[in-house]
C-alpha positions as a printed Julia matrix, in Angstrom:
397×3 Matrix{Float64}:
 104.44  -113.2   140.56
 103.64  -110.06  142.52
 106.51  -110.29  144.97
 109.04  -107.45  144.91
 112.14  -107.89  142.82
 115.61  -107.36  144.24
 115.23  -103.67  143.4
 111.91  -103.38  145.16
 109.71  -102.99  142.09
 106.69  -105.26  141.67
 107.13  -108.08  139.19
 104.15  -106.76  137.26
 105.99  -103.54  136.5
 106.34  -104.79  132.92
 102.54  -104.74  132.61
 102.54  -101.08  133.57
 105.21  -100.62  130.92
 102.95  -102.14  128.29
 100.24   -99.7   129.31
 102.75   -96.9   128.78
 103.48   -98.19  125.26
  99.76   -98.3   124.52
  98.97   -94.8   125.77
 102.06   -93.26  124.14
 100.95   -94.74  120.83
  97.46   -93.24  121.23
  98.86   -89.84  122.22
 101.37   -89.96  119.38
  98.77   -90.65  116.71
  96.57   -87.79  117.95
  99.39   -85.25  118.28
 100.56   -86.12  114.78
  97.03   -85.73  113.45
  96.36   -82.38  115.11
  99.74   -80.9   114.14
  99.37   -81.87  110.47
 102.36   -84.23  110.71
 100.35   -87.25  109.61
  99.06   -85.5   106.5
 102.36   -83.92  105.41
 105.34   -85.92  106.67
 106.84   -89.06  105.17
 106.34   -90.73  108.54
 102.65   -89.84  108.46
 101.47   -93.32  107.41
 103.24   -94.72  110.46
 101.83   -92.18  112.92
  98.37   -92.88  111.49
  98.8    -96.52  112.5
  99.78   -95.71  116.07
  96.09   -96.04  116.86
  97.17   -99.65  117.45
  97.47   -98.48  121.06
  93.73   -99.06  121.51
  94.14  -102.69  120.44
  96.97  -103.09  122.92
  94.77  -101.75  125.72
  92.03  -104.24  124.87
  94.47  -107.18  124.73
  95.94  -106.23  128.11
  92.54  -105.72  129.71
  91.27  -109.12  128.57
  94.45  -110.85  129.71
  94.57  -109.28  133.17
  90.89  -109.66  133.96
  90.38  -113.19  132.63
  93.57  -114.65  134.13
  92.05  -115.12  137.65
  88.97  -116.85  136.22
  91.11  -119.34  134.28
  93.5   -119.82  137.19
  90.6   -120.75  139.47
  89.37  -123.35  137.0
  92.68  -124.87  135.87
  94.84  -124.51  138.95
  92.41  -124.45  141.84
  93.09  -120.77  142.48
  90.86  -118.47  144.47
  87.39  -118.13  142.98
  86.55  -114.7   141.59
  83.93  -112.85  143.62
  81.59  -111.34  141.03
  80.4   -108.6   143.36
  83.94  -107.57  144.28
  84.91  -107.73  140.62
  82.04  -105.39  139.65
  82.93  -102.93  142.44
  86.55  -102.79  141.33
  85.59  -102.21  137.72
  83.23   -99.38  138.61
  85.82   -97.71  140.83
  88.55   -98.17  138.24
  86.71   -96.61  135.33
  84.06   -94.13  136.46
  85.47   -91.64  139.01
  88.4    -90.52  136.85
  86.23   -90.56  133.73
  83.47   -88.46  135.28
  86.0    -85.95  136.58
  87.48   -85.49  133.11
  84.08   -85.44  131.43
  82.66   -82.72  133.68
  85.77   -80.52  133.86
  86.49   -80.67  130.13
  82.79   -80.3   129.33
  82.8    -77.04  131.27
  86.2    -75.66  130.22
  86.54   -76.91  126.62
  82.96   -77.61  125.52
  83.95   -77.85  121.86
  85.93   -80.96  122.74
  83.18   -82.47  124.87
  80.08   -81.86  122.74
  76.75   -82.99  124.09
  77.93   -83.68  127.63
  75.27   -81.42  129.12
  72.75   -81.83  126.28
  69.8    -84.14  125.76
  72.1    -87.16  125.3
  73.95   -86.58  128.58
  72.91   -90.0   129.86
  74.84   -91.71  127.04
  78.09   -90.0   127.98
  77.72   -90.26  131.74
  76.74   -93.93  131.41
  79.4    -94.78  128.8
  76.77   -95.84  126.28
  77.82   -93.52  123.46
  79.23   -96.21  121.2
  75.79   -97.57  120.32
  74.54   -94.6   118.3
  76.0    -92.71  115.38
  74.72   -89.51  117.0
  76.81   -89.98  120.15
  79.74   -92.24  119.24
  82.25   -89.4   118.86
  80.49   -86.98  121.21
  81.53   -86.27  124.76
  85.22   -87.08  125.08
  85.61   -88.51  121.59
  88.33   -91.02  122.42
  86.19   -92.63  125.1
  84.15   -94.66  122.63
  86.7    -97.34  123.56
  85.72   -97.05  127.23
  82.14   -97.75  126.22
  83.36  -100.92  124.5
  85.58  -101.75  127.47
  82.59  -101.46  129.81
  80.68  -103.95  127.67
  83.58  -106.37  128.01
  83.57  -105.89  131.8
  79.91  -106.88  131.84
  80.43  -109.85  129.53
  83.45  -111.32  131.3
  81.66  -112.91  134.3
  79.33  -114.65  131.85
  82.32  -115.87  129.83
  84.03  -117.14  132.97
  80.86  -118.86  134.19
  80.17  -120.48  130.8
  83.74  -121.76  130.52
  83.51  -123.26  134.01
  80.22  -124.97  133.24
  81.29  -126.35  129.87
  84.91  -127.23  130.63
  85.1   -127.77  134.37
  85.81  -131.37  135.35
  87.5   -132.25  132.06
  91.21  -133.1   131.96
  93.27  -129.94  132.31
  95.07  -130.27  128.97
  91.77  -130.91  127.18
  90.26  -127.8   128.74
  93.12  -125.71  127.39
  92.85  -127.14  123.88
  89.07  -126.72  123.72
  89.16  -123.16  125.05
  91.89  -122.0   122.69
  90.07  -123.61  119.76
  86.81  -121.95  120.8
  88.51  -118.55  121.0
  90.0   -119.04  117.52
  86.56  -119.95  116.19
  85.03  -116.9   117.88
  87.54  -114.68  116.07
  86.49  -116.16  112.71
  82.83  -115.57  113.6
  83.61  -111.99  114.64
  85.17  -111.21  111.25
  82.21  -112.8   109.47
  79.7   -110.79  111.51
  81.59  -107.55  110.81
  81.41  -108.32  107.1
  77.69  -109.11  107.17
  76.83  -106.04  109.26
  78.85  -103.77  106.94
  77.33  -105.29  103.82
  73.78  -104.97  105.11
  74.34  -101.56  106.71
  72.63  -102.67  109.9
  74.49  -100.94  112.74
  76.77   -98.11  111.66
  78.78   -98.19  114.88
  79.1   -101.97  115.1
  82.8   -101.97  114.24
  83.51  -100.03  117.45
  81.45  -102.25  119.77
  82.61  -105.33  121.65
  81.5   -107.51  118.75
  83.39  -105.42  116.24
  86.57  -105.41  118.33
  86.22  -108.97  119.64
  89.42  -110.31  117.99
  91.5   -107.97  120.15
  89.79  -109.15  123.32
  90.09  -112.76  122.18
  93.87  -112.41  121.9
  94.01  -111.32  125.54
  91.69  -114.13  126.62
  93.87  -116.65  124.8
  96.99  -115.3   126.48
  95.26  -115.62  129.86
  94.53  -119.29  129.13
  98.12  -119.91  128.0
  99.51  -118.13  131.05
  97.34  -120.07  133.5
  98.1   -123.36  131.75
 101.84  -123.05  131.29
 103.09  -119.8   132.82
 103.66  -121.3   136.27
 105.75  -124.2   134.97
 109.55  -124.12  134.99
 110.73  -122.4   131.83
 112.24  -125.53  130.28
 109.02  -127.55  130.79
 106.77  -125.19  128.86
 105.66  -125.92  125.28
 108.06  -124.36  122.81
 105.4   -121.97  121.5
 105.18  -120.24  124.91
 108.86  -120.51  125.84
 110.13  -116.97  125.36
 113.79  -116.44  126.09
 115.44  -113.07  125.38
 116.02  -113.91  121.71
 112.47  -115.12  121.14
 110.99  -112.14  122.94
 112.89  -109.65  120.81
 112.0   -111.62  117.67
 108.32  -111.26  118.58
 108.72  -107.53  119.05
 110.54  -107.32  115.71
 107.59  -109.13  114.13
 105.22  -106.59  115.71
 107.3   -103.75  114.23
 107.29  -105.43  110.81
 103.51  -105.84  110.92
 103.07  -102.19  111.87
 105.39  -101.07  109.07
 103.44  -103.21  106.62
 100.19  -101.62  107.82
 101.75   -98.19  107.32
 103.68   -98.59  104.07
 102.38  -101.78  102.49
  99.82   -99.91  100.4
  96.96  -101.75  102.07
  95.65   -99.01  104.39
  95.12   -95.29  103.72
  97.02   -92.54  105.48
  93.7    -91.22  106.77
  92.76   -93.62  109.57
  89.15   -92.42  109.38
  88.71   -93.26  105.7
  88.96   -97.04  105.73
  86.73   -99.15  103.5
  85.03  -102.15  105.18
  87.69  -104.46  103.73
  90.5   -102.21  104.97
  88.87  -102.05  108.39
  88.89  -105.84  108.53
  92.56  -105.92  107.57
  93.47  -103.31  110.16
  91.62  -105.32  112.81
  93.61  -108.43  111.89
  96.98  -106.69  111.71
  96.46  -104.93  115.03
  95.41  -108.21  116.68
  98.68  -109.75  115.49
 100.69  -106.74  116.65
  99.05  -106.98  120.07
  99.81  -110.7   120.24
 103.46  -110.22  119.29
 103.95  -107.39  121.8
 102.14  -108.87  124.78
 102.82  -112.62  124.53
 106.57  -112.56  125.21
 106.07  -110.11  128.08
 103.35  -112.01  129.95
 104.59  -115.52  129.11
 108.32  -114.92  129.3
 110.56  -114.6   132.32
 109.87  -111.05  133.49
 112.9   -111.06  135.77
 115.39  -111.98  133.04
 117.75  -109.19  131.88
 117.98  -107.88  128.34
 114.34  -108.61  127.45
 111.47  -106.34  126.43
 110.02  -106.88  129.92
 113.19  -105.49  131.49
 112.93  -102.39  129.32
 109.27  -101.96  130.19
 110.07  -102.19  133.92
 112.25   -99.07  133.87
 110.93   -96.59  136.44
 109.93   -93.74  134.04
 108.08   -96.19  131.79
 106.3    -97.76  134.76
 105.22   -94.34  136.02
 103.72   -93.44  132.65
 101.87   -96.73  132.64
 100.61   -96.11  136.16
  98.95   -92.82  135.18
  98.04   -94.02  131.67
  94.28   -93.89  132.23
  94.41   -90.19  133.05
  96.7    -89.57  130.08
  94.18   -91.3   127.85
  91.24   -89.3   129.2
  92.8    -85.83  129.13
  95.25   -85.78  126.22
  93.07   -85.13  123.17
  90.99   -82.16  124.41
  94.11   -80.55  125.88
  96.09   -81.16  122.68
  93.26   -79.69  120.63
  93.25   -76.6   122.84
  97.05   -76.27  122.62
  96.97   -76.59  118.83
  94.73   -73.53  118.67
  96.79   -71.53  121.14
 100.16   -72.39  119.57
  99.62   -72.5   115.8
 102.55   -73.07  113.47
 104.99   -74.59  115.96
 104.35   -78.31  116.12
 107.1    -79.08  118.62
 106.07   -76.4   121.12
 102.44   -77.44  120.72
 103.36   -81.04  121.48
 105.44   -80.1   124.52
 102.67   -77.93  125.98
 100.02   -80.57  125.28
 102.09   -83.3   126.91
 102.95   -81.18  129.94
  99.3    -80.3   130.57
  98.25   -83.9   130.03
 100.83   -85.28  132.45
  99.83   -82.75  135.11
  96.14   -83.62  134.83
  96.83   -87.36  134.66
  99.07   -87.24  137.73
  96.4    -85.31  139.65
  93.79   -87.86  138.57
  95.92   -90.78  139.72
  97.24   -89.48  143.02
  94.11   -87.64  144.17
  91.25   -89.69  142.66
  92.21   -93.09  141.28
  94.82   -94.42  143.69
  93.04   -93.48  146.95
  89.75   -94.99  145.75
  91.43   -98.15  144.48
  93.29   -98.66  147.74
  90.16   -98.12  149.77
  88.14  -100.52  147.61
  90.77  -103.23  147.06
  92.18  -103.12  150.55
  88.9   -103.49  152.43
  89.17  -106.56  154.61
  92.7   -107.44  153.46
  96.21  -107.05  154.8
  98.0   -103.73  154.47
 100.38  -105.23  151.89
  97.57  -106.57  149.72
  96.27  -103.33  148.13
  99.52  -102.42  146.41
  99.9   -105.95  145.04
  96.31  -106.21  143.83
  96.47  -102.69  142.44
  99.1   -103.86  139.98
  96.54  -106.2   138.44
  93.93  -103.52  137.88
  93.88  -102.87  134.13
  93.54   -99.31  132.97
  91.25   -99.0   129.96
Protein backbone atom coordinates (compact mmCIF):
# COMPACT_ATOMS: atom_id res chain seq x y z
CA UNK A 1 0.00 0.00 0.00
CA UNK A 2 2.98 2.27 0.52
CA UNK A 3 4.94 1.17 -2.52
CA UNK A 4 5.65 3.83 -5.14
CA UNK A 5 3.28 4.09 -8.06
CA UNK A 6 4.49 4.06 -11.64
CA UNK A 7 5.01 7.82 -11.36
CA UNK A 8 7.05 7.51 -8.19
CA UNK A 9 4.49 8.98 -5.78
CA UNK A 10 3.58 7.03 -2.65
CA UNK A 11 0.26 5.24 -2.78
CA UNK A 12 -0.84 7.19 0.28
CA UNK A 13 -0.60 10.45 -1.63
CA UNK A 14 -4.41 10.51 -1.65
CA UNK A 15 -4.35 10.71 2.16
CA UNK A 16 -2.18 13.81 1.93
CA UNK A 17 -4.74 15.13 -0.55
CA UNK A 18 -7.52 14.65 1.97
CA UNK A 19 -5.50 16.62 4.50
CA UNK A 20 -5.24 19.39 1.92
CA UNK A 21 -9.04 19.40 1.51
CA UNK A 22 -9.45 19.60 5.28
CA UNK A 23 -7.01 22.45 5.82
CA UNK A 24 -8.26 24.43 2.81
CA UNK A 25 -11.77 24.20 4.23
CA UNK A 26 -10.58 25.51 7.61
CA UNK A 27 -8.60 28.34 6.00
CA UNK A 28 -11.51 29.19 3.72
CA UNK A 29 -14.02 29.50 6.55
CA UNK A 30 -11.69 31.78 8.53
CA UNK A 31 -10.74 34.01 5.59
CA UNK A 32 -14.41 34.40 4.72
CA UNK A 33 -15.22 35.26 8.33
CA UNK A 34 -12.45 37.84 8.73
CA UNK A 35 -13.14 39.52 5.38
CA UNK A 36 -16.87 39.89 6.06
CA UNK A 37 -17.71 37.56 3.16
CA UNK A 38 -19.62 35.13 5.37
CA UNK A 39 -21.80 37.87 6.83
CA UNK A 40 -22.56 39.68 3.56
CA UNK A 41 -22.34 37.34 0.58
CA UNK A 42 -24.95 34.90 -0.67
CA UNK A 43 -22.33 32.17 -0.36
CA UNK A 44 -21.79 33.07 3.28
CA UNK A 45 -23.87 30.19 4.67
CA UNK A 46 -21.65 27.80 2.74
CA UNK A 47 -18.35 29.34 3.85
CA UNK A 48 -19.64 29.23 7.44
CA UNK A 49 -19.98 25.45 7.08
CA UNK A 50 -16.45 24.96 5.80
CA UNK A 51 -15.51 24.42 9.42
CA UNK A 52 -16.30 20.82 8.46
CA UNK A 53 -12.55 20.66 7.84
CA UNK A 54 -12.00 20.01 11.55
CA UNK A 55 -14.29 16.97 11.37
CA UNK A 56 -12.36 15.70 8.38
CA UNK A 57 -9.08 16.01 10.30
CA UNK A 58 -10.51 14.00 13.20
CA UNK A 59 -11.86 11.27 10.90
CA UNK A 60 -8.50 10.96 9.14
CA UNK A 61 -6.53 10.93 12.38
CA UNK A 62 -8.67 8.15 13.88
CA UNK A 63 -8.48 6.09 10.69
CA UNK A 64 -4.71 6.37 10.24
CA UNK A 65 -3.79 5.77 13.86
CA UNK A 66 -6.21 2.93 14.62
CA UNK A 67 -5.58 1.01 11.39
CA UNK A 68 -2.32 -0.64 12.65
CA UNK A 69 -3.99 -1.73 15.89
CA UNK A 70 -6.84 -3.42 14.02
CA UNK A 71 -4.50 -4.91 11.44
CA UNK A 72 -2.44 -6.54 14.18
CA UNK A 73 -5.54 -8.10 15.71
CA UNK A 74 -7.41 -9.17 12.56
CA UNK A 75 -4.59 -9.93 10.15
CA UNK A 76 -1.66 -10.85 12.35
CA UNK A 77 0.15 -7.63 11.47
CA UNK A 78 3.00 -6.14 13.45
CA UNK A 79 2.02 -5.26 17.01
CA UNK A 80 1.98 -1.55 17.80
CA UNK A 81 4.74 -0.49 20.19
CA UNK A 82 3.04 1.86 22.65
CA UNK A 83 6.27 3.63 23.54
CA UNK A 84 7.18 4.23 19.91
CA UNK A 85 3.63 5.34 19.23
CA UNK A 86 3.77 7.91 22.07
CA UNK A 87 7.15 9.24 20.87
CA UNK A 88 5.85 9.71 17.34
CA UNK A 89 2.76 11.51 18.55
CA UNK A 90 4.77 13.89 20.71
CA UNK A 91 7.20 14.65 17.89
CA UNK A 92 4.38 15.09 15.39
CA UNK A 93 2.36 17.58 17.38
CA UNK A 94 4.50 19.55 19.84
CA UNK A 95 7.62 20.98 18.13
CA UNK A 96 5.74 22.74 15.33
CA UNK A 97 3.00 23.82 17.74
CA UNK A 98 5.41 25.29 20.28
CA UNK A 99 7.27 27.15 17.55
CA UNK A 100 4.06 28.78 16.32
CA UNK A 101 2.80 29.44 19.84
CA UNK A 102 5.96 31.23 20.97
CA UNK A 103 6.63 33.19 17.76
CA UNK A 104 3.03 34.34 17.34
CA UNK A 105 2.72 35.01 21.07
CA UNK A 106 5.66 37.39 20.78
CA UNK A 107 4.86 39.01 17.42
CA UNK A 108 1.04 39.09 17.41
CA UNK A 109 0.08 38.86 21.09
CA UNK A 110 -3.51 39.89 20.39
CA UNK A 111 -3.93 36.64 18.47
CA UNK A 112 -2.23 34.53 21.11
CA UNK A 113 -3.74 35.87 24.34
CA UNK A 114 -2.59 34.38 27.60
CA UNK A 115 0.39 32.49 26.19
CA UNK A 116 2.78 34.12 28.63
CA UNK A 117 0.21 34.76 31.38
CA UNK A 118 -0.82 32.81 34.45
CA UNK A 119 -2.49 30.10 32.32
CA UNK A 120 0.62 29.49 30.20
CA UNK A 121 0.71 25.85 31.28
CA UNK A 122 -2.67 25.20 29.64
CA UNK A 123 -1.49 26.44 26.26
CA UNK A 124 1.97 24.89 26.35
CA UNK A 125 0.48 21.58 27.51
CA UNK A 126 -2.48 21.66 25.09
CA UNK A 127 -4.97 21.57 27.95
CA UNK A 128 -6.90 24.72 27.02
CA UNK A 129 -10.06 22.96 25.90
CA UNK A 130 -11.06 22.03 29.45
CA UNK A 131 -11.81 25.53 30.72
CA UNK A 132 -14.01 28.31 29.42
CA UNK A 133 -11.29 30.76 30.44
CA UNK A 134 -8.69 29.20 28.13
CA UNK A 135 -10.57 27.36 25.38
CA UNK A 136 -10.16 30.12 22.79
CA UNK A 137 -6.97 31.60 24.26
CA UNK A 138 -3.50 31.02 22.92
CA UNK A 139 -3.80 30.10 19.26
CA UNK A 140 -7.59 29.97 19.19
CA UNK A 141 -7.92 27.29 16.53
CA UNK A 142 -5.78 24.88 18.52
CA UNK A 143 -8.62 23.85 20.83
CA UNK A 144 -8.89 20.99 18.33
CA UNK A 145 -5.28 20.00 19.01
CA UNK A 146 -6.16 19.74 22.68
CA UNK A 147 -8.96 17.35 21.73
CA UNK A 148 -6.66 15.51 19.32
CA UNK A 149 -4.12 15.01 22.11
CA UNK A 150 -6.81 13.44 24.28
CA UNK A 151 -7.58 11.01 21.47
CA UNK A 152 -3.87 10.15 21.16
CA UNK A 153 -3.87 9.25 24.85
CA UNK A 154 -7.09 7.26 24.63
CA UNK A 155 -6.21 5.23 21.54
CA UNK A 156 -3.79 2.72 23.17
CA UNK A 157 -6.49 1.96 25.75
CA UNK A 158 -9.05 1.50 22.97
CA UNK A 159 -6.71 -0.82 21.08
CA UNK A 160 -5.89 -2.81 24.22
CA UNK A 161 -9.55 -3.15 25.23
CA UNK A 162 -10.56 -4.28 21.75
CA UNK A 163 -7.80 -6.90 21.77
CA UNK A 164 -8.83 -8.20 25.18
CA UNK A 165 -12.55 -8.34 24.42
CA UNK A 166 -12.45 -9.47 20.80
CA UNK A 167 -9.15 -11.27 20.34
CA UNK A 168 -9.55 -15.00 19.71
CA UNK A 169 -13.07 -14.71 18.31
CA UNK A 170 -13.77 -15.51 14.66
CA UNK A 171 -12.53 -12.70 12.45
CA UNK A 172 -15.92 -11.86 10.93
CA UNK A 173 -17.53 -11.81 14.38
CA UNK A 174 -14.87 -9.41 15.64
CA UNK A 175 -15.65 -7.02 12.80
CA UNK A 176 -19.41 -7.14 13.40
CA UNK A 177 -19.09 -6.64 17.16
CA UNK A 178 -16.62 -3.77 16.82
CA UNK A 179 -18.66 -1.89 14.23
CA UNK A 180 -21.80 -2.36 16.34
CA UNK A 181 -19.97 -1.12 19.44
CA UNK A 182 -18.76 1.97 17.59
CA UNK A 183 -22.31 2.70 16.39
CA UNK A 184 -23.57 2.36 19.95
CA UNK A 185 -20.81 4.65 21.22
CA UNK A 186 -21.95 7.33 18.77
CA UNK A 187 -25.51 7.12 20.14
CA UNK A 188 -24.16 7.41 23.69
CA UNK A 189 -22.02 10.39 22.69
CA UNK A 190 -25.05 12.28 21.36
CA UNK A 191 -27.01 11.45 24.51
CA UNK A 192 -24.19 12.66 26.77
CA UNK A 193 -23.89 15.91 24.81
CA UNK A 194 -27.61 16.49 25.30
CA UNK A 195 -27.49 15.76 29.04
CA UNK A 196 -24.41 17.93 29.61
CA UNK A 197 -25.96 20.83 27.68
CA UNK A 198 -29.28 20.51 29.49
CA UNK A 199 -27.65 20.41 32.92
CA UNK A 200 -25.03 23.04 32.10
CA UNK A 201 -22.29 20.91 33.60
CA UNK A 202 -19.20 21.52 31.46
CA UNK A 203 -19.42 24.52 29.16
CA UNK A 204 -16.62 23.31 26.91
CA UNK A 205 -17.74 19.68 26.73
CA UNK A 206 -18.86 19.94 23.11
CA UNK A 207 -15.25 20.63 22.08
CA UNK A 208 -13.68 17.76 24.04
CA UNK A 209 -13.08 14.21 22.87
CA UNK A 210 -16.44 13.19 24.29
CA UNK A 211 -18.24 16.00 22.52
CA UNK A 212 -16.55 15.24 19.18
CA UNK A 213 -16.52 11.46 19.58
CA UNK A 214 -18.81 10.73 16.58
CA UNK A 215 -16.16 12.15 14.24
CA UNK A 216 -13.46 9.97 15.75
CA UNK A 217 -15.80 6.97 15.69
CA UNK A 218 -16.26 7.35 11.92
CA UNK A 219 -12.49 7.11 11.46
CA UNK A 220 -12.26 4.13 13.81
CA UNK A 221 -15.01 2.37 11.88
CA UNK A 222 -13.25 3.01 8.58
CA UNK A 223 -10.05 1.56 10.07
CA UNK A 224 -11.93 -1.62 11.00
CA UNK A 225 -13.51 -1.85 7.54
CA UNK A 226 -10.16 -1.26 5.84
CA UNK A 227 -8.36 -3.90 7.90
CA UNK A 228 -11.20 -6.39 7.41
CA UNK A 229 -11.85 -5.99 3.70
CA UNK A 230 -9.40 -3.48 2.21
CA UNK A 231 -6.75 -6.09 1.44
CA UNK A 232 -9.14 -8.39 -0.42
CA UNK A 233 -9.42 -8.37 -4.21
CA UNK A 234 -11.88 -5.67 -5.21
CA UNK A 235 -14.54 -8.09 -6.47
CA UNK A 236 -14.48 -10.12 -3.22
CA UNK A 237 -15.27 -7.21 -0.93
CA UNK A 238 -18.78 -6.64 0.48
CA UNK A 239 -20.75 -4.34 -1.78
CA UNK A 240 -20.93 -1.62 0.87
CA UNK A 241 -17.12 -1.17 0.75
CA UNK A 242 -16.66 -1.80 -2.97
CA UNK A 243 -16.00 1.68 -4.34
CA UNK A 244 -15.45 1.88 -8.07
CA UNK A 245 -15.09 5.26 -9.80
CA UNK A 246 -18.86 5.74 -10.06
CA UNK A 247 -19.51 4.85 -6.44
CA UNK A 248 -16.67 7.04 -5.22
CA UNK A 249 -17.96 10.09 -7.06
CA UNK A 250 -21.50 9.34 -5.85
CA UNK A 251 -20.21 9.41 -2.26
CA UNK A 252 -18.51 12.74 -2.85
CA UNK A 253 -21.72 14.08 -4.42
CA UNK A 254 -23.57 12.96 -1.28
CA UNK A 255 -21.01 14.82 0.85
CA UNK A 256 -21.59 17.97 -1.22
CA UNK A 257 -25.36 17.59 -0.88
CA UNK A 258 -25.08 17.21 2.90
CA UNK A 259 -22.89 20.31 3.10
CA UNK A 260 -25.33 22.31 0.97
CA UNK A 261 -28.19 21.18 3.19
CA UNK A 262 -26.24 22.28 6.26
CA UNK A 263 -25.66 25.66 4.61
CA UNK A 264 -28.99 26.38 2.94
CA UNK A 265 -31.46 23.96 4.50
CA UNK A 266 -32.55 26.47 7.13
CA UNK A 267 -31.38 24.20 9.93
CA UNK A 268 -28.15 25.98 10.94
CA UNK A 269 -27.45 29.71 11.37
CA UNK A 270 -25.02 31.65 9.22
CA UNK A 271 -23.07 32.48 12.38
CA UNK A 272 -21.20 29.27 13.20
CA UNK A 273 -20.65 30.50 16.77
CA UNK A 274 -24.35 31.00 17.52
CA UNK A 275 -25.64 27.44 17.43
CA UNK A 276 -28.26 26.26 19.90
CA UNK A 277 -27.58 22.89 21.59
CA UNK A 278 -29.96 21.20 19.14
CA UNK A 279 -28.27 22.84 16.16
CA UNK A 280 -24.88 21.82 17.52
CA UNK A 281 -26.06 18.22 17.64
CA UNK A 282 -27.30 18.43 14.06
CA UNK A 283 -24.05 19.96 12.85
CA UNK A 284 -22.11 17.18 14.57
CA UNK A 285 -24.22 14.57 12.79
CA UNK A 286 -24.07 16.22 9.38
CA UNK A 287 -20.32 16.72 9.56
CA UNK A 288 -19.82 13.08 10.62
CA UNK A 289 -21.75 12.01 7.52
CA UNK A 290 -19.80 14.41 5.30
CA UNK A 291 -16.54 13.02 6.68
CA UNK A 292 -17.73 9.46 6.07
CA UNK A 293 -18.77 10.20 2.48
CA UNK A 294 -15.49 11.97 1.69
CA UNK A 295 -13.05 9.57 3.32
CA UNK A 296 -14.65 6.13 2.82
CA UNK A 297 -14.31 5.91 -0.97
CA UNK A 298 -10.74 7.21 -0.80
CA UNK A 299 -9.41 4.81 1.86
CA UNK A 300 -11.52 1.80 0.83
CA UNK A 301 -11.46 2.25 -2.93
CA UNK A 302 -8.71 1.47 -5.41
CA UNK A 303 -6.33 4.41 -4.95
CA UNK A 304 -4.47 3.57 -8.15
CA UNK A 305 -7.56 3.62 -10.38
CA UNK A 306 -7.87 6.61 -12.76
CA UNK A 307 -10.75 9.07 -12.77
CA UNK A 308 -11.52 8.73 -9.05
CA UNK A 309 -11.44 11.26 -6.20
CA UNK A 310 -8.24 9.55 -5.00
CA UNK A 311 -6.57 10.27 -8.34
CA UNK A 312 -7.51 13.94 -8.04
CA UNK A 313 -6.23 14.08 -4.48
CA UNK A 314 -2.89 12.56 -5.55
CA UNK A 315 -2.05 15.48 -7.85
CA UNK A 316 1.32 16.93 -6.83
CA UNK A 317 0.15 20.44 -5.77
CA UNK A 318 -2.64 18.95 -3.66
CA UNK A 319 -0.26 16.47 -2.04
CA UNK A 320 2.20 19.25 -1.21
CA UNK A 321 -0.51 21.29 0.51
CA UNK A 322 -1.49 18.22 2.49
CA UNK A 323 2.11 17.59 3.46
CA UNK A 324 2.47 21.04 5.05
CA UNK A 325 -1.14 21.15 6.27
CA UNK A 326 -0.24 21.12 9.96
CA UNK A 327 1.78 24.30 9.62
CA UNK A 328 -0.98 25.89 7.55
CA UNK A 329 -3.44 25.07 10.30
CA UNK A 330 -1.23 26.52 13.04
CA UNK A 331 -0.24 29.77 11.34
CA UNK A 332 -3.14 30.80 9.13
CA UNK A 333 -5.59 32.50 11.51
CA UNK A 334 -3.23 34.87 13.36
CA UNK A 335 -1.56 35.84 10.07
CA UNK A 336 -4.93 36.35 8.37
CA UNK A 337 -6.10 38.48 11.29
CA UNK A 338 -2.96 40.61 11.00
CA UNK A 339 -3.38 40.94 7.22
CA UNK A 340 -7.03 41.97 7.60
CA UNK A 341 -5.92 44.92 9.72
CA UNK A 342 -3.10 45.91 7.40
CA UNK A 343 -5.16 45.61 4.19
CA UNK A 344 -8.68 46.82 5.02
CA UNK A 345 -11.31 47.06 2.30
CA UNK A 346 -9.71 44.74 -0.26
CA UNK A 347 -10.79 41.21 0.52
CA UNK A 348 -8.95 39.58 -2.38
CA UNK A 349 -5.61 41.24 -1.65
CA UNK A 350 -6.03 40.45 2.04
CA UNK A 351 -6.64 36.79 1.21
CA UNK A 352 -3.65 36.60 -1.13
CA UNK A 353 -1.30 38.15 1.43
CA UNK A 354 -2.63 35.96 4.23
CA UNK A 355 -2.24 32.81 2.15
CA UNK A 356 1.26 33.72 0.99
CA UNK A 357 2.46 34.38 4.53
CA UNK A 358 0.80 31.20 5.77
CA UNK A 359 2.37 29.03 3.07
CA UNK A 360 5.81 30.50 3.76
CA UNK A 361 5.57 29.82 7.49
CA UNK A 362 4.06 26.37 6.97
CA UNK A 363 6.78 25.39 4.50
CA UNK A 364 9.47 26.56 6.94
CA UNK A 365 7.80 24.58 9.72
CA UNK A 366 7.68 21.41 7.63
CA UNK A 367 11.11 21.47 6.01
CA UNK A 368 13.08 22.83 8.97
CA UNK A 369 11.21 21.47 12.02
CA UNK A 370 8.67 18.75 11.31
CA UNK A 371 10.23 16.63 8.57
CA UNK A 372 13.75 16.40 10.06
CA UNK A 373 12.40 15.45 13.49
CA UNK A 374 9.98 12.90 12.05
CA UNK A 375 12.69 11.27 9.96
CA UNK A 376 15.04 11.11 12.91
CA UNK A 377 12.36 9.63 15.18
CA UNK A 378 10.69 7.25 12.72
CA UNK A 379 13.87 6.13 11.04
CA UNK A 380 15.78 5.17 14.17
CA UNK A 381 16.73 1.53 13.87
CA UNK A 382 15.05 1.06 10.48
CA UNK A 383 16.14 0.91 6.86
CA UNK A 384 16.82 4.12 4.96
CA UNK A 385 13.68 3.58 2.85
CA UNK A 386 11.44 3.12 5.87
CA UNK A 387 11.18 6.72 7.15
CA UNK A 388 9.61 8.13 4.01
CA UNK A 389 7.08 5.30 3.89
CA UNK A 390 6.16 5.51 7.56
CA UNK A 391 6.07 9.30 7.37
CA UNK A 392 3.13 9.02 4.98
CA UNK A 393 1.11 7.40 7.74
CA UNK A 394 1.74 10.14 10.28
CA UNK A 395 -1.54 12.04 10.59
CA UNK A 396 -1.37 15.79 10.87
CA UNK A 397 -3.88 17.16 13.37
